[in-house]
Amino acid sequence: MNQRVIPLADERQLGRLPSIPAELPAPSGRLVDSRGRAMKDLRISVTDRCNFRCVYCMPKAVFDTDYAFLPRAALLSFEEITRLARLFAAHGVSKIRLTGGEPLLRRKLEDLVAQLAAIPGIEITLTTNGVLLPRKAAALAAAGLQRVTVSLDSLDDATFRAMNDMDVPVAEVLAGIDAAAAAGLGPIKINMVVKRGMNEHEIVPLARHFRGSGHILRFIEFMDVGCSNGWRMDDVVPSAEVLRRIHAVFPLEAVDPNYRGEVAERWRYLDGGGEIGVISSVTQAFCHACTRARLSTEGRLYTCLFAHSGHDLRTLMREGCSDAELSAVIGGIWNGRGDRYSEIRSAETAALRKIEMSYIGG
Ligand code: SAM
């Protein structure tokens, strides 16, 4: 038993059962929240387990052998996930991202992808640490997965092994990226979380490595998700600094967003070496344009990555709610959404109890 005690808020059980409205309006496909934001993206966490113990996400001191991961019966089945996804699609969701935990640890994930791919008008993507892609990429692509995002925080083996804290070498992730490219799951995005004093020396080497590859490297500011990663503002490397460092070696120019509300700010190399992105969730909050809903592994709907409680759709489903009832519940929750955590972040809010990213899905 690990003796180090870190207070970890277990917010998984919080939240009353959502009430079913008396009126059951049919979805219009144009749902908006209290700030006028549409619901376009649904992130679905398919497992709370991971084969990495990234120090900024699932530190071993908390997620050790004694940690109570969800029992199998608590997880939404593929049929339950697909049922909900159809309802979200009717409300306007056009993109689904499968995540976790490590989504490729969920057995037969390709079967879920095939079920989701049968929903008209939905793009299906996946975020992964990449290690299982050599085994899974072809089957996932055949099932209908369109793109993958692979997380990679360093090319330096010692730094990477220390960050994933499971001694996984960089080569395994690079092999995963190659497998995804060979399976046609591109353009591939590579996510690097930059943490001060940990991997900032890897910003330029990663940029150099992926220039000209066709893959899009994105730098993410270290965020205060959950309660277990010991976040401090001093550990955040602002995107402006990331861009300055790269620009000094490989000159950059800004690129227009692909669409309104795009999370990553786009830049391209002046010499034609391709594109990079920065995700400035801390220094330039983008709550005003956030169109993402999140479905946790056990079927709770969260309307913000920094929420402390979710809305239990699984119980409603398992108690026999109709599609019309579930749809009205989802619509009502989104209508009432007012979250804008990143815009009001401070040292005080960072200490608030929040759901862990491995549970809600990254
Ligand atoms: N296991 C998958 C993976 O590694 O991509 C999916 C889940 S992971 C929680 C999703 C993304 O969240 C990863 O790119 C990870 O680096 C990022 N992430 C986790 N904790 C973070 C934090 N505190 N700040 C910023 N990004 C974080």
CSV table of C-alpha atoms and ligand atoms in Angstrom, one decimal:
chain,number,residue,atom,x,y,z
A,1,MET,CA,0.0,0.0,0.0
A,2,ASN,CA,1.3,3.4,-0.9
A,3,GLN,CA,1.6,5.4,2.3
A,4,ARG,CA,1.8,8.8,0.8
A,5,VAL,CA,-1.6,10.5,1.2
A,6,ILE,CA,-2.7,12.8,-1.5
A,7,PRO,CA,-6.2,14.1,-1.0
A,8,LEU,CA,-8.0,13.1,-4.2
A,9,ALA,CA,-11.5,14.3,-4.6
A,10,ASP,CA,-13.6,11.4,-5.7
A,11,GLU,CA,-16.3,13.4,-7.5
A,12,ARG,CA,-17.5,10.4,-9.5
A,13,GLN,CA,-20.5,9.7,-7.2
A,14,LEU,CA,-21.7,13.3,-7.0
A,15,GLY,CA,-24.6,14.7,-8.9
A,16,ARG,CA,-28.3,14.1,-8.5
A,17,LEU,CA,-30.3,12.1,-11.0
A,18,PRO,CA,-31.3,14.6,-13.8
A,19,SER,CA,-35.0,15.2,-13.8
A,20,ILE,CA,-37.1,14.5,-16.8
A,21,PRO,CA,-38.9,17.5,-18.2
A,22,ALA,CA,-42.7,17.4,-18.5
A,23,GLU,CA,-42.5,18.5,-22.1
A,24,LEU,CA,-40.3,16.4,-24.4
A,25,PRO,CA,-39.4,18.7,-27.3
A,26,ALA,CA,-38.0,17.0,-30.4
A,27,PRO,CA,-34.3,17.9,-31.0
A,28,SER,CA,-33.9,20.8,-33.4
A,29,GLY,CA,-30.2,20.1,-34.2
A,30,ARG,CA,-29.4,23.6,-33.1
A,31,LEU,CA,-29.1,23.3,-29.3
A,32,VAL,CA,-27.4,26.3,-27.6
A,33,ASP,CA,-26.4,26.9,-24.0
A,34,SER,CA,-27.1,29.9,-21.8
A,35,ARG,CA,-24.2,31.7,-23.5
A,36,GLY,CA,-25.3,30.9,-27.0
A,37,ARG,CA,-22.7,28.2,-27.6
A,38,ALA,CA,-23.8,25.2,-29.7
A,39,MET,CA,-23.1,21.6,-28.9
A,40,LYS,CA,-20.9,20.2,-31.7
A,41,ASP,CA,-18.4,17.9,-30.2
A,42,LEU,CA,-18.8,14.9,-27.9
A,43,ARG,CA,-15.8,13.4,-26.1
A,44,ILE,CA,-16.5,9.9,-24.9
A,45,SER,CA,-14.3,8.3,-22.3
A,46,VAL,CA,-14.4,4.6,-22.9
A,47,THR,CA,-12.2,3.6,-19.9
A,48,ASP,CA,-10.7,5.2,-16.8
A,49,ARG,CA,-7.7,2.9,-17.0
A,50,CYS,CA,-4.4,3.7,-18.7
A,51,ASN,CA,-1.1,2.0,-19.4
A,52,PHE,CA,0.8,5.2,-18.7
A,53,ARG,CA,1.1,7.1,-15.4
A,54,CYS,CA,2.0,10.5,-16.8
A,55,VAL,CA,3.1,12.6,-13.9
A,56,TYR,CA,0.8,15.5,-14.9
A,57,CYS,CA,-2.3,13.4,-15.4
A,58,MET,CA,-2.3,10.1,-13.5
A,59,PRO,CA,0.5,10.3,-10.9
A,60,LYS,CA,1.5,7.0,-9.5
A,61,ALA,CA,1.2,8.3,-5.9
A,62,VAL,CA,-2.5,8.4,-6.5
A,63,PHE,CA,-3.2,6.0,-9.3
A,64,ASP,CA,-1.3,3.1,-7.7
A,65,THR,CA,-2.3,-0.6,-7.3
A,66,ASP,CA,-4.8,0.3,-4.6
A,67,TYR,CA,-6.7,2.9,-6.8
A,68,ALA,CA,-10.3,1.9,-7.3
A,69,PHE,CA,-10.9,1.9,-11.0
A,70,LEU,CA,-14.4,1.5,-12.2
A,71,PRO,CA,-15.8,-2.0,-12.2
A,72,ARG,CA,-16.8,-3.4,-15.6
A,73,ALA,CA,-20.5,-3.2,-14.9
A,74,ALA,CA,-20.2,0.5,-14.3
A,75,LEU,CA,-18.9,1.2,-17.7
A,76,LEU,CA,-21.4,2.1,-20.5
A,77,SER,CA,-21.7,-0.7,-22.9
A,78,PHE,CA,-21.1,-0.1,-26.6
A,79,GLU,CA,-24.8,-0.2,-27.2
A,80,GLU,CA,-25.4,2.4,-24.5
A,81,ILE,CA,-22.7,4.7,-25.9
A,82,THR,CA,-24.1,4.4,-29.4
A,83,ARG,CA,-27.6,5.1,-28.2
A,84,LEU,CA,-26.5,8.3,-26.5
A,85,ALA,CA,-24.3,9.3,-29.4
A,86,ARG,CA,-27.3,9.1,-31.7
A,87,LEU,CA,-29.3,11.4,-29.4
A,88,PHE,CA,-26.4,13.9,-29.2
A,89,ALA,CA,-26.1,13.8,-33.0
A,90,ALA,CA,-29.7,14.8,-33.3
A,91,HIS,CA,-29.0,17.8,-31.1
A,92,GLY,CA,-26.2,19.0,-33.4
A,93,VAL,CA,-23.0,17.0,-32.5
A,94,SER,CA,-21.0,16.3,-35.6
A,95,LYS,CA,-17.7,15.1,-34.2
A,96,ILE,CA,-17.1,12.3,-31.7
A,97,ARG,CA,-13.7,11.8,-30.0
A,98,LEU,CA,-13.0,8.6,-28.2
A,99,THR,CA,-10.7,9.0,-25.3
A,100,GLY,CA,-10.0,7.9,-21.7
A,101,GLY,CA,-7.9,6.8,-19.8
A,102,GLU,CA,-6.3,5.0,-22.7
A,103,PRO,CA,-9.1,4.2,-25.1
A,104,LEU,CA,-7.2,1.4,-26.9
A,105,LEU,CA,-7.3,-0.6,-23.6
A,106,ARG,CA,-11.0,-1.0,-24.1
A,107,ARG,CA,-11.5,-4.4,-25.7
A,108,LYS,CA,-12.9,-4.6,-29.2
A,109,LEU,CA,-13.0,-0.8,-29.5
A,110,GLU,CA,-13.3,-1.2,-33.3
A,111,ASP,CA,-16.7,-2.7,-32.7
A,112,LEU,CA,-17.8,0.6,-31.0
A,113,VAL,CA,-16.3,2.6,-33.8
A,114,ALA,CA,-18.3,0.5,-36.3
A,115,GLN,CA,-21.5,1.2,-34.4
A,116,LEU,CA,-20.8,4.9,-34.2
A,117,ALA,CA,-19.8,5.1,-37.8
A,118,ALA,CA,-23.3,4.0,-38.7
A,119,ILE,CA,-24.7,7.4,-37.3
A,120,PRO,CA,-25.1,9.7,-40.3
A,121,GLY,CA,-23.0,12.9,-40.4
A,122,ILE,CA,-20.6,12.0,-37.6
A,123,GLU,CA,-16.8,12.3,-37.8
A,124,ILE,CA,-15.0,9.9,-35.5
A,125,THR,CA,-11.6,10.6,-34.0
A,126,LEU,CA,-9.5,9.1,-31.2
A,127,THR,CA,-6.9,10.4,-28.7
A,128,THR,CA,-4.3,7.9,-27.7
A,129,ASN,CA,-0.8,7.5,-26.3
A,130,GLY,CA,-0.1,5.5,-29.4
A,131,VAL,CA,1.5,2.4,-27.9
A,132,LEU,CA,-1.3,0.0,-29.0
A,133,LEU,CA,-1.7,1.5,-32.5
A,134,PRO,CA,0.5,-1.0,-34.3
A,135,ARG,CA,-1.9,-3.7,-33.2
A,136,LYS,CA,-5.1,-1.7,-33.6
A,137,ALA,CA,-4.8,1.0,-36.3
A,138,ALA,CA,-5.8,-1.1,-39.3
A,139,ALA,CA,-8.9,-2.5,-37.6
A,140,LEU,CA,-10.0,0.9,-36.3
A,141,ALA,CA,-9.6,2.5,-39.8
A,142,ALA,CA,-11.6,-0.4,-41.3
A,143,ALA,CA,-14.3,0.1,-38.8
A,144,GLY,CA,-14.7,3.8,-39.7
A,145,LEU,CA,-12.3,5.7,-37.5
A,146,GLN,CA,-11.2,8.8,-39.5
A,147,ARG,CA,-8.3,10.4,-37.6
A,148,VAL,CA,-6.1,10.0,-34.5
A,149,THR,CA,-4.4,12.4,-32.2
A,150,VAL,CA,-1.3,10.9,-30.5
A,151,SER,CA,0.1,12.3,-27.3
A,152,LEU,CA,3.9,12.6,-27.2
A,153,ASP,CA,5.7,14.8,-24.7
A,154,SER,CA,9.3,14.3,-25.5
A,155,LEU,CA,11.6,12.6,-28.1
A,156,ASP,CA,14.3,12.3,-25.5
A,157,ASP,CA,13.9,8.8,-24.1
A,158,ALA,CA,15.0,9.6,-20.6
A,159,THR,CA,12.5,12.5,-20.3
A,160,PHE,CA,9.7,10.6,-21.9
A,161,ARG,CA,10.2,7.5,-19.7
A,162,ALA,CA,10.2,9.8,-16.7
A,163,MET,CA,7.0,11.6,-17.8
A,164,ASN,CA,5.0,8.5,-18.6
A,165,ASP,CA,6.4,6.9,-15.5
A,166,MET,CA,6.0,3.4,-16.9
A,167,ASP,CA,9.4,3.3,-18.6
A,168,VAL,CA,7.8,3.2,-22.1
A,169,PRO,CA,10.3,4.2,-24.7
A,170,VAL,CA,9.6,6.9,-27.3
A,171,ALA,CA,10.2,4.3,-30.1
A,172,GLU,CA,6.9,2.6,-29.2
A,173,VAL,CA,4.9,5.8,-29.7
A,174,LEU,CA,6.7,6.6,-33.0
A,175,ALA,CA,5.8,3.1,-34.2
A,176,GLY,CA,2.2,3.8,-33.3
A,177,ILE,CA,2.3,7.1,-35.3
A,178,ASP,CA,3.7,5.2,-38.3
A,179,ALA,CA,1.0,2.5,-38.0
A,180,ALA,CA,-1.7,5.2,-37.9
A,181,ALA,CA,-0.3,6.9,-41.0
A,182,ALA,CA,-0.1,3.6,-42.8
A,183,ALA,CA,-3.7,2.9,-41.9
A,184,GLY,CA,-4.8,6.3,-43.4
A,185,LEU,CA,-5.8,7.8,-40.1
A,186,GLY,CA,-4.3,11.2,-41.0
A,187,PRO,CA,-3.7,14.1,-40.9
A,188,ILE,CA,-2.3,12.9,-37.5
A,189,LYS,CA,-2.1,15.4,-34.7
A,190,ILE,CA,0.6,15.0,-32.1
A,191,ASN,CA,-0.1,16.6,-28.7
A,192,MET,CA,2.7,17.7,-26.5
A,193,VAL,CA,1.9,19.0,-23.0
A,194,VAL,CA,4.6,21.4,-22.0
A,195,LYS,CA,5.5,21.6,-18.3
A,196,ARG,CA,8.1,24.0,-17.0
A,197,GLY,CA,11.3,22.4,-16.0
A,198,MET,CA,10.2,19.0,-17.3
A,199,ASN,CA,10.1,18.9,-21.1
A,200,GLU,CA,10.4,22.5,-22.3
A,201,HIS,CA,13.8,21.7,-23.7
A,202,GLU,CA,12.0,19.3,-26.1
A,203,ILE,CA,9.9,22.0,-27.8
A,204,VAL,CA,12.3,22.7,-30.6
A,205,PRO,CA,13.4,19.0,-31.1
A,206,LEU,CA,9.8,17.9,-31.5
A,207,ALA,CA,9.2,20.7,-33.9
A,208,ARG,CA,12.3,19.7,-35.9
A,209,HIS,CA,11.3,16.1,-35.9
A,210,PHE,CA,7.8,16.5,-37.2
A,211,ARG,CA,8.5,19.3,-39.7
A,212,GLY,CA,7.8,18.0,-43.2
A,213,SER,CA,6.1,14.9,-41.9
A,214,GLY,CA,2.6,16.0,-42.7
A,215,HIS,CA,1.7,15.4,-39.0
A,216,ILE,CA,0.5,18.5,-37.1
A,217,LEU,CA,2.3,19.0,-33.8
A,218,ARG,CA,0.3,20.9,-31.1
A,219,PHE,CA,1.7,22.3,-27.9
A,220,ILE,CA,-0.7,22.3,-25.0
A,221,GLU,CA,-0.4,24.4,-21.9
A,222,PHE,CA,-0.3,22.4,-18.7
A,223,MET,CA,-3.7,22.6,-17.1
A,224,ASP,CA,-5.2,22.4,-13.6
A,225,VAL,CA,-7.5,19.5,-14.4
A,226,GLY,CA,-8.4,17.3,-11.5
A,227,CYS,CA,-6.9,17.5,-8.0
A,228,SER,CA,-3.9,15.1,-8.2
A,229,ASN,CA,-1.3,16.7,-10.5
A,230,GLY,CA,-0.1,19.4,-8.2
A,231,TRP,CA,-0.7,22.2,-10.8
A,232,ARG,CA,0.9,25.6,-10.3
A,233,MET,CA,0.8,28.5,-12.6
A,234,ASP,CA,4.6,28.7,-12.5
A,235,ASP,CA,4.6,25.3,-14.3
A,236,VAL,CA,2.8,26.6,-17.3
A,237,VAL,CA,4.9,27.5,-20.3
A,238,PRO,CA,2.7,30.0,-22.2
A,239,SER,CA,2.1,29.3,-25.8
A,240,ALA,CA,3.6,32.7,-26.7
A,241,GLU,CA,6.9,31.5,-25.3
A,242,VAL,CA,6.6,28.2,-27.2
A,243,LEU,CA,6.0,30.1,-30.4
A,244,ARG,CA,9.0,32.4,-29.7
A,245,ARG,CA,11.3,29.5,-29.2
A,246,ILE,CA,10.3,27.8,-32.4
A,247,HIS,CA,10.2,31.0,-34.4
A,248,ALA,CA,13.8,31.8,-33.5
A,249,VAL,CA,14.9,28.6,-35.2
A,250,PHE,CA,12.1,27.9,-37.8
A,251,PRO,CA,10.3,31.2,-38.7
A,252,LEU,CA,6.5,31.0,-38.5
A,253,GLU,CA,3.5,32.9,-39.6
A,254,ALA,CA,-0.1,32.7,-38.3
A,255,VAL,CA,-2.8,30.8,-40.3
A,256,ASP,CA,-6.5,31.4,-40.2
A,257,PRO,CA,-8.6,29.0,-38.2
A,258,ASN,CA,-10.3,26.2,-40.0
A,259,TYR,CA,-13.6,27.1,-38.4
A,260,ARG,CA,-15.0,29.4,-35.8
A,261,GLY,CA,-14.1,28.3,-32.3
A,262,GLU,CA,-11.1,26.1,-33.3
A,263,VAL,CA,-9.2,25.3,-30.1
A,264,ALA,CA,-5.7,25.2,-31.5
A,265,GLU,CA,-4.3,28.4,-32.9
A,266,ARG,CA,-2.6,27.5,-36.2
A,267,TRP,CA,0.9,28.5,-37.4
A,268,ARG,CA,2.9,27.4,-40.4
A,269,TYR,CA,6.6,27.4,-41.2
A,270,LEU,CA,7.6,30.1,-43.7
A,271,ASP,CA,9.7,27.6,-45.6
A,272,GLY,CA,6.8,25.3,-46.3
A,273,GLY,CA,7.7,22.7,-43.6
A,274,GLY,CA,4.1,22.3,-42.5
A,275,GLU,CA,1.9,23.5,-39.7
A,276,ILE,CA,1.9,23.5,-35.9
A,277,GLY,CA,-0.8,24.5,-33.4
A,278,VAL,CA,-0.8,25.9,-29.9
A,279,ILE,CA,-3.6,25.3,-27.4
A,280,SER,CA,-3.5,28.0,-24.8
A,281,SER,CA,-6.1,26.8,-22.4
A,282,VAL,CA,-4.6,28.7,-19.5
A,283,THR,CA,-3.2,32.0,-21.0
A,284,GLN,CA,-5.9,32.6,-23.6
A,285,ALA,CA,-9.0,30.8,-22.5
A,286,PHE,CA,-11.4,29.9,-25.2
A,287,CYS,CA,-14.5,29.1,-23.1
A,288,HIS,CA,-16.5,31.6,-25.1
A,289,ALA,CA,-16.3,29.3,-28.1
A,290,CYS,CA,-16.4,25.9,-26.3
A,291,THR,CA,-18.8,23.5,-28.1
A,292,ARG,CA,-17.7,20.4,-26.3
A,293,ALA,CA,-19.7,18.0,-24.2
A,294,ARG,CA,-18.1,15.1,-22.3
A,295,LEU,CA,-19.5,11.7,-21.5
A,296,SER,CA,-17.6,9.9,-18.8
A,297,THR,CA,-16.8,6.2,-18.7
A,298,GLU,CA,-19.9,5.5,-16.6
A,299,GLY,CA,-22.2,7.7,-18.5
A,300,ARG,CA,-22.2,11.0,-16.7
A,301,LEU,CA,-22.5,14.1,-18.9
A,302,TYR,CA,-20.1,16.9,-18.1
A,303,THR,CA,-20.4,20.3,-19.6
A,304,CYS,CA,-16.8,21.4,-18.8
A,305,LEU,CA,-13.4,19.8,-18.5
A,306,PHE,CA,-13.1,21.5,-15.1
A,307,ALA,CA,-16.4,20.4,-13.7
A,308,HIS,CA,-16.8,18.8,-10.3
A,309,SER,CA,-19.9,16.8,-11.0
A,310,GLY,CA,-21.8,15.4,-13.9
A,311,HIS,CA,-25.3,14.3,-14.9
A,312,ASP,CA,-26.0,10.6,-14.6
A,313,LEU,CA,-27.4,9.5,-18.0
A,314,ARG,CA,-26.5,5.8,-17.3
A,315,THR,CA,-29.0,5.4,-14.5
A,316,LEU,CA,-31.7,7.0,-16.5
A,317,MET,CA,-31.0,4.6,-19.4
A,318,ARG,CA,-30.8,1.6,-17.2
A,319,GLU,CA,-34.1,2.6,-15.4
A,320,GLY,CA,-35.8,2.5,-18.8
A,321,CYS,CA,-36.0,6.1,-20.0
A,322,SER,CA,-37.2,6.5,-23.6
A,323,ASP,CA,-35.1,8.2,-26.2
A,324,ALA,CA,-37.4,11.1,-26.1
A,325,GLU,CA,-36.9,11.5,-22.4
A,326,LEU,CA,-33.2,11.1,-22.6
A,327,SER,CA,-33.0,13.6,-25.4
A,328,ALA,CA,-35.0,16.2,-23.5
A,329,VAL,CA,-32.7,15.7,-20.5
A,330,ILE,CA,-29.6,16.3,-22.6
A,331,GLY,CA,-31.2,19.3,-24.2
A,332,GLY,CA,-32.2,20.8,-20.8
A,333,ILE,CA,-28.7,20.2,-19.4
A,334,TRP,CA,-27.0,22.0,-22.4
A,335,ASN,CA,-29.6,24.8,-22.3
A,336,GLY,CA,-28.6,25.5,-18.7
A,337,ARG,CA,-24.9,25.3,-19.3
A,338,GLY,CA,-23.0,28.4,-18.2
A,339,ASP,CA,-19.5,27.0,-17.6
A,340,ARG,CA,-16.5,29.3,-18.3
A,341,TYR,CA,-13.9,27.9,-15.9
A,342,SER,CA,-10.8,28.9,-17.8
A,343,GLU,CA,-11.9,32.5,-18.1
A,344,ILE,CA,-12.2,32.8,-14.3
A,345,ARG,CA,-9.2,30.6,-13.4
A,346,SER,CA,-7.1,31.8,-10.4
A,347,ALA,CA,-5.0,30.3,-7.7
A,348,GLU,CA,-8.2,29.8,-5.7
A,349,THR,CA,-10.2,28.1,-8.5
A,350,ALA,CA,-7.2,25.8,-9.2
A,351,ALA,CA,-7.5,24.4,-5.7
A,352,LEU,CA,-11.3,23.6,-6.2
A,353,ARG,CA,-12.4,20.0,-6.4
A,354,LYS,CA,-12.5,18.9,-10.0
A,355,ILE,CA,-13.0,15.7,-11.8
A,356,GLU,CA,-9.8,13.8,-12.9
A,357,MET,CA,-9.0,13.9,-16.6
A,358,SER,CA,-8.5,10.2,-16.8
A,359,TYR,CA,-12.1,9.7,-15.8
A,360,ILE,CA,-13.8,12.5,-17.7
A,361,GLY,CA,-11.7,11.9,-20.8
A,362,GLY,CA,-9.1,14.3,-22.2
B,1,SAM,N1,-4.5,8.2,-23.0
B,1,SAM,C1,-4.8,9.1,-24.1
B,1,SAM,C2,-3.6,9.9,-24.5
B,1,SAM,O1,-2.6,9.8,-23.9
B,1,SAM,O2,-3.8,10.8,-25.3
B,1,SAM,C3,-6.1,9.9,-24.0
B,1,SAM,C4,-6.4,10.5,-22.7
B,1,SAM,S1,-5.3,11.8,-22.1
B,1,SAM,C5,-6.1,12.3,-20.6
B,1,SAM,C6,-5.7,13.0,-23.3
B,1,SAM,C7,-4.8,14.2,-23.4
B,1,SAM,O3,-4.9,15.0,-22.2
B,1,SAM,C8,-3.3,13.8,-23.6
B,1,SAM,O4,-2.8,14.5,-24.7
B,1,SAM,C9,-2.7,14.3,-22.4
B,1,SAM,O5,-1.4,14.7,-22.6
B,1,SAM,C10,-3.6,15.5,-22.0
B,1,SAM,N2,-3.5,15.9,-20.6
B,1,SAM,C11,-3.6,15.2,-19.5
B,1,SAM,N3,-3.4,15.9,-18.4
B,1,SAM,C12,-3.2,17.2,-18.8
B,1,SAM,C13,-3.0,18.4,-18.1
B,1,SAM,N4,-2.9,18.5,-16.8
B,1,SAM,N5,-2.8,19.5,-18.9
B,1,SAM,C14,-2.8,19.5,-20.2
B,1,SAM,N6,-3.1,18.3,-20.9
B,1,SAM,C15,-3.3,17.2,-20.2
